Tab-separated table of C-alpha atoms in Angstrom:
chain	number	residue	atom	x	y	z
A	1	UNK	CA	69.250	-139.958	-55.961
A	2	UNK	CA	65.348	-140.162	-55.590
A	3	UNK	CA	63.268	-143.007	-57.381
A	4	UNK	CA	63.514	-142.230	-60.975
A	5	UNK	CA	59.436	-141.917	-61.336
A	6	UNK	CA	59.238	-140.126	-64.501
A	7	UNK	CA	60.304	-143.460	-66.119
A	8	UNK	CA	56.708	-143.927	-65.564
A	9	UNK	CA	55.593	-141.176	-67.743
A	10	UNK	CA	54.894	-143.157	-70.852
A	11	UNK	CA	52.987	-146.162	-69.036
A	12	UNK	CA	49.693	-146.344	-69.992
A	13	UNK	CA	48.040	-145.157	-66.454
A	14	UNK	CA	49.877	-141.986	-67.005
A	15	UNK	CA	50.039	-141.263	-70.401
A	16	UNK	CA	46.352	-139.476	-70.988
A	17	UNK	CA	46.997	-138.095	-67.873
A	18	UNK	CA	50.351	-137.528	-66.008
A	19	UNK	CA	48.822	-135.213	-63.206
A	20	UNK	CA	48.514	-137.718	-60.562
A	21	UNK	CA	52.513	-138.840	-61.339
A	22	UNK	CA	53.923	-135.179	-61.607
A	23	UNK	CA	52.114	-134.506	-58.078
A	24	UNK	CA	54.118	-137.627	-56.565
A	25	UNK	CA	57.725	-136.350	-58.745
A	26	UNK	CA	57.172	-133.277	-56.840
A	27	UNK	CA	56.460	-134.810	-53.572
A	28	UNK	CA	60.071	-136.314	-53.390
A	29	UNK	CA	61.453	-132.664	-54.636
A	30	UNK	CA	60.407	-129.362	-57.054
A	31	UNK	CA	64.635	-130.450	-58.087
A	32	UNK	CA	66.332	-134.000	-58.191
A	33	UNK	CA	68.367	-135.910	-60.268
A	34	UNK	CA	67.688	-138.512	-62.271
A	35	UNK	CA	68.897	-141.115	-64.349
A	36	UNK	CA	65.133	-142.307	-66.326
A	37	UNK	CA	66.239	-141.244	-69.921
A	38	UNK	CA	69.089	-140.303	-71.860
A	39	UNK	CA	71.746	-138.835	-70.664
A	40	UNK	CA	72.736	-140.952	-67.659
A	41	UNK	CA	72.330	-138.282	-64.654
A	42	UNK	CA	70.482	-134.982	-65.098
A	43	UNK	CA	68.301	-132.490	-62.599
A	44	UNK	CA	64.507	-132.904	-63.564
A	45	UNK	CA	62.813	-129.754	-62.529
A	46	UNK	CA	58.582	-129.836	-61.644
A	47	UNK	CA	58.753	-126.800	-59.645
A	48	UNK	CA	57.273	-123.660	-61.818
A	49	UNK	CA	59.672	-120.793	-59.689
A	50	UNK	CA	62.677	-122.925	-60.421
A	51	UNK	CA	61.770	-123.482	-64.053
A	52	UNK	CA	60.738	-119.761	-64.579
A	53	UNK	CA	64.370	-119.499	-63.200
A	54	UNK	CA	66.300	-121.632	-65.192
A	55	UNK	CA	64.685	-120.769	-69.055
A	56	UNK	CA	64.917	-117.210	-67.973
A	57	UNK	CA	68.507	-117.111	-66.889
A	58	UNK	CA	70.554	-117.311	-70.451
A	59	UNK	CA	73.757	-116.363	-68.237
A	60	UNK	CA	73.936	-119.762	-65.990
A	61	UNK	CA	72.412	-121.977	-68.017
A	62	UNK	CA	72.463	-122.430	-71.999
A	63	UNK	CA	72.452	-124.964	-74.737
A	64	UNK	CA	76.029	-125.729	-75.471
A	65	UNK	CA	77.076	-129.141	-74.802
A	66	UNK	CA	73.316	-130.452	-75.116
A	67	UNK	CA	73.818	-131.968	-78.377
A	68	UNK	CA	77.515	-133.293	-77.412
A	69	UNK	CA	75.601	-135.210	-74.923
A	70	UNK	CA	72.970	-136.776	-76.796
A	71	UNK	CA	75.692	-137.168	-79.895
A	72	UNK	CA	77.110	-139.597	-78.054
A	73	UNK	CA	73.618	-141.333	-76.758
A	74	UNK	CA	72.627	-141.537	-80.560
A	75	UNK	CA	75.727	-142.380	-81.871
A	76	UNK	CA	77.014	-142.330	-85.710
A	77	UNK	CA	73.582	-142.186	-86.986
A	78	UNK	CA	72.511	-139.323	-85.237
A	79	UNK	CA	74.822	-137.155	-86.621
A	80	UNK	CA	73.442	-135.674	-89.601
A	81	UNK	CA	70.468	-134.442	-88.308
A	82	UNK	CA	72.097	-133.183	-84.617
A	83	UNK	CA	74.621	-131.293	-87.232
A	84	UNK	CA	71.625	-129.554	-88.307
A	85	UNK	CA	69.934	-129.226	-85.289
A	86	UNK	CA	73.310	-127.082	-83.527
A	87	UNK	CA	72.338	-124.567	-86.366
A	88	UNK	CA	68.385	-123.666	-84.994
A	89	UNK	CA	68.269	-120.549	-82.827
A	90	UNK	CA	66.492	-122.467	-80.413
A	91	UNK	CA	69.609	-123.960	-79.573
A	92	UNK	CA	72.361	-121.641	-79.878
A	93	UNK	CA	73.186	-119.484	-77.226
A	94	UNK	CA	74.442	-115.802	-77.312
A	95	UNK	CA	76.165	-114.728	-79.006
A	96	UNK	CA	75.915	-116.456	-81.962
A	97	UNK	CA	71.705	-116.760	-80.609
A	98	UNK	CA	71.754	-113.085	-81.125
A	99	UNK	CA	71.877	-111.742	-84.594
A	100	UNK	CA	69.659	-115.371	-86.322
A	101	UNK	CA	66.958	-114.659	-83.799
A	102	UNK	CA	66.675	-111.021	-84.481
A	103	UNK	CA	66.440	-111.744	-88.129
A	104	UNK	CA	63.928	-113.858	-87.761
A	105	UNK	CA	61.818	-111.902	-85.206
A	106	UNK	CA	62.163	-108.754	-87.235
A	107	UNK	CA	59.514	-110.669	-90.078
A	108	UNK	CA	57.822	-112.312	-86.916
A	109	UNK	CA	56.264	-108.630	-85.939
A	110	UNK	CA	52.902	-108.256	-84.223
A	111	UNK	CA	51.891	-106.126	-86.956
A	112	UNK	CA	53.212	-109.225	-89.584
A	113	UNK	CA	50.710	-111.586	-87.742
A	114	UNK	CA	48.263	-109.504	-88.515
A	115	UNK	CA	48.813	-109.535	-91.925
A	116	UNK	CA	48.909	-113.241	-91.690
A	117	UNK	CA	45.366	-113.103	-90.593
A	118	UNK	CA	43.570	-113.261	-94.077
A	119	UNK	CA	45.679	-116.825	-94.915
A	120	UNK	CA	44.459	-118.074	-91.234
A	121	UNK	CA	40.631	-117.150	-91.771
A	122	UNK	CA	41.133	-118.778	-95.611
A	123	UNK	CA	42.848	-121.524	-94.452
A	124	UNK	CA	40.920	-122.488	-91.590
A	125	UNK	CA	37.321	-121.982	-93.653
A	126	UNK	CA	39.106	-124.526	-96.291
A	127	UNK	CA	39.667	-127.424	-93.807
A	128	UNK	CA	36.381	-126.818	-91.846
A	129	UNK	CA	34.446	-127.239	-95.198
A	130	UNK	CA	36.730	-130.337	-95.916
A	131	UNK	CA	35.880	-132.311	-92.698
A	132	UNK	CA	32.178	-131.171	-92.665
A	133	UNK	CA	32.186	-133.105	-95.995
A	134	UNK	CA	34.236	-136.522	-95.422
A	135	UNK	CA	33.347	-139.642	-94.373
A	136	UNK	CA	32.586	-139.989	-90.431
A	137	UNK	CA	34.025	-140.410	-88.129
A	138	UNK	CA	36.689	-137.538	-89.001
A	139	UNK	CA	39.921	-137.381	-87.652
A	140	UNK	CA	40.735	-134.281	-87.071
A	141	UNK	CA	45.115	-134.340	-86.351
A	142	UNK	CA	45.637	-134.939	-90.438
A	143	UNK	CA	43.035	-133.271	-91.643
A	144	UNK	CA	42.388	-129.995	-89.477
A	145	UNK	CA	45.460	-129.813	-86.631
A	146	UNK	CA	48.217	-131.065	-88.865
A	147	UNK	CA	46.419	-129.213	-92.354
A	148	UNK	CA	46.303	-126.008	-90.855
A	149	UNK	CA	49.836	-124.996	-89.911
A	150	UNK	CA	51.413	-126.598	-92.529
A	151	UNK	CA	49.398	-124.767	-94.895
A	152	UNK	CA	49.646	-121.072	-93.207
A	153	UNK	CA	53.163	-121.587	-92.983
A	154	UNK	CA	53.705	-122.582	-96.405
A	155	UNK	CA	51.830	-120.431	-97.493
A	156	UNK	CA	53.865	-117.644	-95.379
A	157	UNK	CA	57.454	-118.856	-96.488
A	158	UNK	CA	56.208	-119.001	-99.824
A	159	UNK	CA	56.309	-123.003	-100.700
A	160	UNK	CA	54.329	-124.332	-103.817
A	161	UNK	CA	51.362	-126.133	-103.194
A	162	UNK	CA	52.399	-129.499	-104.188
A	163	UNK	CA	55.428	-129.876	-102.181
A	164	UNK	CA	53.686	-129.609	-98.632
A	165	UNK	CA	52.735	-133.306	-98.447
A	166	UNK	CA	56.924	-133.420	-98.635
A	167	UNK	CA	57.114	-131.109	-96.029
A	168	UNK	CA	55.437	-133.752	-94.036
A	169	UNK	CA	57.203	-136.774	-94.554
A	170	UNK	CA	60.193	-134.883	-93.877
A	171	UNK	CA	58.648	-133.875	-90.664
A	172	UNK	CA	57.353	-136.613	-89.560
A	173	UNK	CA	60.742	-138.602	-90.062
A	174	UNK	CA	62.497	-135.506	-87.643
A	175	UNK	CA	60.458	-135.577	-85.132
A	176	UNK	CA	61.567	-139.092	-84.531
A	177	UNK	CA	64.642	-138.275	-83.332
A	178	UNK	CA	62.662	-137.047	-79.645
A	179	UNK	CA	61.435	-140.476	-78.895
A	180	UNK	CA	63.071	-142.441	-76.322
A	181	UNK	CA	64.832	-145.514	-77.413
A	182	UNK	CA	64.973	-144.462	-81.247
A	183	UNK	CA	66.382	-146.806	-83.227
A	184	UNK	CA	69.105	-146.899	-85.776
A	185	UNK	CA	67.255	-146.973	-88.975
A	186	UNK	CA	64.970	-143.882	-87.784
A	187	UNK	CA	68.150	-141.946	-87.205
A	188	UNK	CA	69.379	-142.791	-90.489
A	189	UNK	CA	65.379	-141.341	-91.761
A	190	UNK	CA	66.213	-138.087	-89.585
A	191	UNK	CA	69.303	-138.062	-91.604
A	192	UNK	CA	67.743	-138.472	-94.951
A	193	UNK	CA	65.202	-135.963	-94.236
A	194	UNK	CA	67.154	-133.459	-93.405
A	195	UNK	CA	69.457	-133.605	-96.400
A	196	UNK	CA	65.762	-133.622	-98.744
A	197	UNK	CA	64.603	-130.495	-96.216
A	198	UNK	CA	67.990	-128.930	-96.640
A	199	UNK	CA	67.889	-129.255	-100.685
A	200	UNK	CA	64.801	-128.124	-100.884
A	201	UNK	CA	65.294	-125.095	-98.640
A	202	UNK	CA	68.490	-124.307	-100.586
A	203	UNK	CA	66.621	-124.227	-104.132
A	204	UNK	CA	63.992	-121.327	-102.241
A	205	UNK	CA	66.832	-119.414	-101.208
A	206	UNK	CA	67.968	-119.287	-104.416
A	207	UNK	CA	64.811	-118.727	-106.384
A	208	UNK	CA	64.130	-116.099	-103.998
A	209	UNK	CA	67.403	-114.203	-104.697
A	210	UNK	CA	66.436	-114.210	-108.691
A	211	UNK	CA	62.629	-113.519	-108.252
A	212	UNK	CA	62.165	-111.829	-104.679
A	213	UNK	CA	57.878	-112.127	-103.756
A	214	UNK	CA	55.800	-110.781	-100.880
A	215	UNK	CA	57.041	-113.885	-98.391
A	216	UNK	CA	59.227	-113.965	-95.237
A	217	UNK	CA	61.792	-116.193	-97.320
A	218	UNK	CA	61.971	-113.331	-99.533
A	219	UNK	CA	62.376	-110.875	-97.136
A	220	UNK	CA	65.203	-112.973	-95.089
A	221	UNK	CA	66.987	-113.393	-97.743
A	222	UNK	CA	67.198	-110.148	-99.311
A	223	UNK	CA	67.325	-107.923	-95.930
A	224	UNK	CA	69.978	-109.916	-94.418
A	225	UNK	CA	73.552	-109.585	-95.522
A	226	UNK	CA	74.696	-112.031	-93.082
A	227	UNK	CA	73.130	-114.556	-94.893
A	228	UNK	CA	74.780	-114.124	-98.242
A	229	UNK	CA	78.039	-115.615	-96.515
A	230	UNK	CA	78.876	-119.560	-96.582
A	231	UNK	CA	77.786	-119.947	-92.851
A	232	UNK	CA	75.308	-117.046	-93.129
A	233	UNK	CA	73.649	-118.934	-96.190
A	234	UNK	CA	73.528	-122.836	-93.425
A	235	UNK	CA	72.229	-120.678	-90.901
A	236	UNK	CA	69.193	-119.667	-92.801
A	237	UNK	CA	68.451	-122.888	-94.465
A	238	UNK	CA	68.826	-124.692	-90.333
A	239	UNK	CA	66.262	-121.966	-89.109
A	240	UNK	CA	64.176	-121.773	-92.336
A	241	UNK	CA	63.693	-125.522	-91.413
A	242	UNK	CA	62.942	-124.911	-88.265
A	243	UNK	CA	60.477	-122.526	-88.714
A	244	UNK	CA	58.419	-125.058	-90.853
A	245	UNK	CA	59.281	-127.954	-88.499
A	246	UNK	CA	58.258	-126.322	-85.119
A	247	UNK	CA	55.891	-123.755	-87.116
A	248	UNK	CA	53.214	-126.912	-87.238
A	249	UNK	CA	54.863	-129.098	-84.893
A	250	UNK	CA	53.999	-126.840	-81.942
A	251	UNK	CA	50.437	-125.412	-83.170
A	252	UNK	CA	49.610	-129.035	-84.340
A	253	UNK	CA	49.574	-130.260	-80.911
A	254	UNK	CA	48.022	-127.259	-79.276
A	255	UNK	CA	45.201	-127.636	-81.317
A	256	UNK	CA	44.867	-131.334	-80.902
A	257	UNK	CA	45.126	-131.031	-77.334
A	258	UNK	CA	43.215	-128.369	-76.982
A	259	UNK	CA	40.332	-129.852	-78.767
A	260	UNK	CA	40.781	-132.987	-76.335
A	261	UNK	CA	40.491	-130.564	-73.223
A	262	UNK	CA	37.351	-128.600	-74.714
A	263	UNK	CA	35.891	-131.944	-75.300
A	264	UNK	CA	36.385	-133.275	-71.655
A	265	UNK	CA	35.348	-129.848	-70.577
A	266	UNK	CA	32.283	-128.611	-72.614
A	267	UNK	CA	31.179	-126.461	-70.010
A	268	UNK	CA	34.177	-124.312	-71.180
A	269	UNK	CA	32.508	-124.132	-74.840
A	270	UNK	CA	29.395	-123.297	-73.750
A	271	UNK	CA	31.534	-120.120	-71.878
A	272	UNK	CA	33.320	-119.340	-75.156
A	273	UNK	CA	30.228	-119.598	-77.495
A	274	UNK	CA	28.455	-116.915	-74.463
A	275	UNK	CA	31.729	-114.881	-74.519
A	276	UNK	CA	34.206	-115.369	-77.454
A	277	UNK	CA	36.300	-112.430	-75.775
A	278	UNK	CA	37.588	-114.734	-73.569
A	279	UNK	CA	39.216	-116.721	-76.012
A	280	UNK	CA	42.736	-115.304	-75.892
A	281	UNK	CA	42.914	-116.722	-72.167
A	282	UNK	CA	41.353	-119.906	-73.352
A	283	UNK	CA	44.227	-120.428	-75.164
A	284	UNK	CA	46.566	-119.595	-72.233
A	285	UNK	CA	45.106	-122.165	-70.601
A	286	UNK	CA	45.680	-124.936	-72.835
A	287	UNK	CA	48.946	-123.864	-72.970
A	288	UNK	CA	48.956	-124.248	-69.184
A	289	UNK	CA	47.114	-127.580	-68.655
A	290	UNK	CA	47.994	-129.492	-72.167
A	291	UNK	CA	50.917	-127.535	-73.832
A	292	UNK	CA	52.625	-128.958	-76.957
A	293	UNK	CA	56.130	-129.206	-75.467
A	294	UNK	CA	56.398	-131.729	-73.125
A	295	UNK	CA	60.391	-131.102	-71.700
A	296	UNK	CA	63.411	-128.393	-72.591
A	297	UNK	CA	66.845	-129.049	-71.628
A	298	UNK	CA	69.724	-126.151	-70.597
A	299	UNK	CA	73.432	-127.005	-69.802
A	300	UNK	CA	74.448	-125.009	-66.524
A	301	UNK	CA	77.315	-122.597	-67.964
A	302	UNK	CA	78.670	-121.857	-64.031
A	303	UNK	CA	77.754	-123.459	-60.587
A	304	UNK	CA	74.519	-122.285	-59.498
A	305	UNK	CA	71.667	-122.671	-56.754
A	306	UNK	CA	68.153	-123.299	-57.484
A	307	UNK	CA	65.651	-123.951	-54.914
A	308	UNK	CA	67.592	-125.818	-52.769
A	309	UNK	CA	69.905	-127.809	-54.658
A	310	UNK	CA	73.854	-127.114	-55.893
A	311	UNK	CA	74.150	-127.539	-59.550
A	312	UNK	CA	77.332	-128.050	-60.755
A	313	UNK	CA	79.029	-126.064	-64.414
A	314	UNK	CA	77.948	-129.154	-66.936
A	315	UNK	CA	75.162	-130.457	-65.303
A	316	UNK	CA	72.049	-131.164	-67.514
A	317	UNK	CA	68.641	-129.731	-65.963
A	318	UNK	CA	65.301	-131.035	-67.625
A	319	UNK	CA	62.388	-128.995	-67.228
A	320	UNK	CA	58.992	-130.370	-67.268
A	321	UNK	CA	56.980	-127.427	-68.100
A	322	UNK	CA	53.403	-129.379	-68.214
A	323	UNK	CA	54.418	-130.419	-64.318
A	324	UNK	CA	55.553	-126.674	-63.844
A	325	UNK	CA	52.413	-125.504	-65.312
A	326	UNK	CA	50.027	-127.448	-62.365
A	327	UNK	CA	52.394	-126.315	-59.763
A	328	UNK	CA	50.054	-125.643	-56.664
A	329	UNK	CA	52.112	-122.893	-55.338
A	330	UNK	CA	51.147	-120.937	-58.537
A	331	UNK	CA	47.876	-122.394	-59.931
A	332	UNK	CA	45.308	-122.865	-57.706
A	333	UNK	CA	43.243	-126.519	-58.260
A	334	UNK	CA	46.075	-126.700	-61.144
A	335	UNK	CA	44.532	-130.032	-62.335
A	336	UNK	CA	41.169	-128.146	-63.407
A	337	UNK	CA	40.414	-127.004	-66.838
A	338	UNK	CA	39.142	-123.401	-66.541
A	339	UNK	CA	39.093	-121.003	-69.463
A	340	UNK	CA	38.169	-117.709	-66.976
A	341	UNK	CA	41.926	-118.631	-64.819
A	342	UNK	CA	43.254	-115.394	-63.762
A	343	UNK	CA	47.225	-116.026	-64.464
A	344	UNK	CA	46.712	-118.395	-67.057
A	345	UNK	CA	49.323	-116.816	-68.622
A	346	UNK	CA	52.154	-117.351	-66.249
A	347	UNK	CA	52.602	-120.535	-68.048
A	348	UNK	CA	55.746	-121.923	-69.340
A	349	UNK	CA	54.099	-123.299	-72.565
A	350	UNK	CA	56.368	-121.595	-74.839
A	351	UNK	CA	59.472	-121.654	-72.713
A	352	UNK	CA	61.130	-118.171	-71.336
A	353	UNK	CA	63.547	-115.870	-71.642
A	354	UNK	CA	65.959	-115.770	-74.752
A	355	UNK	CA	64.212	-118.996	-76.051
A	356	UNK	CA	60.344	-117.933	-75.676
A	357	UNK	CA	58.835	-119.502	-79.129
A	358	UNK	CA	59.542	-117.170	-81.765
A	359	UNK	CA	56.017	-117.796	-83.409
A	360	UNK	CA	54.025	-117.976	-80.271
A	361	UNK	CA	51.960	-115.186	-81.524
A	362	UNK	CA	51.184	-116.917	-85.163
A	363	UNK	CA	50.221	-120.366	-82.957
A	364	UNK	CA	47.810	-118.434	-80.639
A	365	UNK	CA	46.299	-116.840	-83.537
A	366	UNK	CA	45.943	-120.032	-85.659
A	367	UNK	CA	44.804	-122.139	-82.501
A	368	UNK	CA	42.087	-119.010	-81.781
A	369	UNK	CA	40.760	-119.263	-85.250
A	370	UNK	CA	40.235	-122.811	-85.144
A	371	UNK	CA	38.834	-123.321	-82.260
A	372	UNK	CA	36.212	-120.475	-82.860
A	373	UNK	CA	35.149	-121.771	-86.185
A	374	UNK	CA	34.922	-125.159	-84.504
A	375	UNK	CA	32.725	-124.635	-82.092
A	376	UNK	CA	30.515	-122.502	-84.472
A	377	UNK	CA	30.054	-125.155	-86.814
A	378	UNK	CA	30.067	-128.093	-84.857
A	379	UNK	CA	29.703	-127.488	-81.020
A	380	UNK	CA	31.434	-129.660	-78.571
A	381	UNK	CA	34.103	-131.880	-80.238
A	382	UNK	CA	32.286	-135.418	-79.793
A	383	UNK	CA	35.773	-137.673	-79.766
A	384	UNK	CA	34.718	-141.375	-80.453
A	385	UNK	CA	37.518	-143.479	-78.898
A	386	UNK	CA	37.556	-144.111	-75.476
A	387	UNK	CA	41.526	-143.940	-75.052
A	388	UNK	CA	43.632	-141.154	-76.656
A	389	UNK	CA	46.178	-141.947	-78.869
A	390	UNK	CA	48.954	-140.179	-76.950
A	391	UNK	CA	52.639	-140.078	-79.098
A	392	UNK	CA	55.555	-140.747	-77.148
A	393	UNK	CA	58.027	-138.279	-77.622
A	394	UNK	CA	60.610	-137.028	-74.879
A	395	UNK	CA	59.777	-133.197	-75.966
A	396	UNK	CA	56.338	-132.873	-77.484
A	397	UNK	CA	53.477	-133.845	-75.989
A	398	UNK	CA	50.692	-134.423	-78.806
A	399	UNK	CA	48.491	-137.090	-80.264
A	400	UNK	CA	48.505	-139.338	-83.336
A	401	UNK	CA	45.094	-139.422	-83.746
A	402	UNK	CA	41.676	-137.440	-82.570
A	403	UNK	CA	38.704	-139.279	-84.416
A	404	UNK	CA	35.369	-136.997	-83.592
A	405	UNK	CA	31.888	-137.457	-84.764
A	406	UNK	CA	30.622	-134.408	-86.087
């Protein structure tokens, strides 16, 4: 087994900047195992072919047995929100994958974003004016990264106004259960918030089958007989949660980080301000060099071979897709920042195959609009602390705080 370097990954040398420690994980293999976190042995993949391979190939690898795995890392008090967590799409496989995920996608169309753009533009315009008028310096993960998706998709599932600041406790107490080392008490939190999330979801559904409006909870509920069963009816509460949970969660950090990189870079605003019609690969590319997600796990379902290594049926593979995503053999000076990057868009940002993020369109499209009316207003984002305040969560990669001078 090689030296488990990836323990490494939330030291302070590496934590603003892992580059320099994902170029020495690959030097000792693109595929080894490793014992560094939970569970105790597992295949950590850096190599971008032979992560394209494995979130691609729903066949040989899948989720099932993921959660069995880190049930019994967590222990008692991670069972109430794991329960609820075997329920997302995101972590089923087919078949039972299949017919949630088509729901879903069917009120997730590209011509649906579209229609989502009027709540973006309002949205967005709201928070800008907001910032431009508090107190300096501004920090802009609460009040513009964090305010933005959690409004838009609010706003889309159709949740009053005065229960998103809920919706964000709730949140915040689930995303706990990524870090590494989480304690008892913040399982028992996960727990609690996902009975309050799962109450609250459960009153909507309801509501929404008396009084039907023009919002995808609506529409789910009423176009869907499968969930009018028992199980039907837990399956769209789970994914209902997820798509609030992950809606911001993901988007949140892209625009944080993506602010970060434009800041370090501003010779790539300067290119976007000259030519905004490069701004769909702009945000390709910080997907590529500072995604949101920082890991994804499969299960392999039957022996297989990747690269050059024998995985056995059971084994856990890790992916790291932000190592994937500077992979030399695919992205040339990976390590650079560059908004005009040709394949920027073979990244692995959003994962692959069966489990490509469902709302990757409504995340590029909030991220664009943000970032555009950012750098119109304000220029270059001018951050005012000399170290990021990087979270430390196994699967997203994000910050806790961006303070900016405006």
């Amino acid at each position: 087994m090689a030296e488990n370097l990836e323990a490494h990954l939330f030291d302070e040398v590496y934590l603003d900047n892992p580059r320099p420690l994902y170029v020495k994980m690959r030097d000792l293999g693109r595929i080894v195992q490793s014992s560094a976190f939970p569970p105790n042995k597992y295949w950590l993949v850096t190599g971008h072919d032979e992560a394209n391979r494995i979130v691609r190939n729903h066949k040989a690898f899948g989720k099932a047995g993921y959660w069995d795995l880190m049930e019994e890392q967590l222990g008692p008090e991670g069972r109430a929100p794991i329960a609820m967590l075997r329920k997302w799409m995101s972590q089923l496989d087919p078949p039972d994958h299949t017919p949630i995920r088509s729901a879903f996608a069917a009120t997730f169309t590209p011509r649906a974003i579209q229609d989502f753009d009027p709540i973006i533009e309002a949205v967005v315009a709201d928070a800008m004016t907001a910032i431009q008028g508090a107190d300096q310096p501004v920090d802009l993960m609460p009040s513009l990264a964090y305010e933005v998706p959690i409004l838009v998709i609010c706003e889309i599932l159709g949740v009053r106004g005065g229960d998103r600041a809920a919706f964000k406790r709730w949140s915040s107490d689930l995303v706990r259960l990524f870090e590494p080392g989480v304690s008892a008490d913040a399982l028992l939190e996960c727990g609690r918030a996902v009975e309050n999330f799962s109450a609250y979801l459960s009153d909507l559904i309801d509501d929404r089958r008396r009084a039907p409006r023009n919002d995808i909870t609506s529409k789910l509920v009423l176009g869907n007989p499968n969930f009018r069963t028992d199980s039907g009816r837990q399956a769209l509460i789970a994914n209902l949660m997820l798509l609030v949970w992950a809606g911001h969660e993901t988007t949140m950090n892209l625009i944080g980080n993506g602010l970060l990189a434009f800041a370090r870079n501003p010779h790539a605003v300067e290119t976007l301000v000259a030519e905004p019609d490069l701004m769909p690969n702009a945000i390709e590319e910080v997907l590529r060099y500072e995604g949101p997600i920082r890991t994804t796990s499969r299960i392999a379902h039957e022996p297989v071979v990747v690269g050059d290594m024998q995985i056995s049926e059971g084994d856990m593979v890790v992916v790291l897709q932000q190592a994937a995503n500077g992979d030399p053999l695919v992205f040339a000076d990976g390590d650079r920042f560059d908004v005009r990057r040709e394949n920027a868009r073979s990244h692995l940002g959003f994962g692959g195959g069966i489990h490509f993020c469902l709302g990757a369109s409504l995340a590029r499209a909030e991220a664009s609009v943000v970032f555009r009316e950012y750098f119109r207003r304000f220029g270059v984002p001018q951050v005012v602390d000399e170290k990021p305040d990087w979270n430390r969560s196994l699967f997203v990669r994000g910050l806790n705080s961006l303070r900016v001078a405006l």
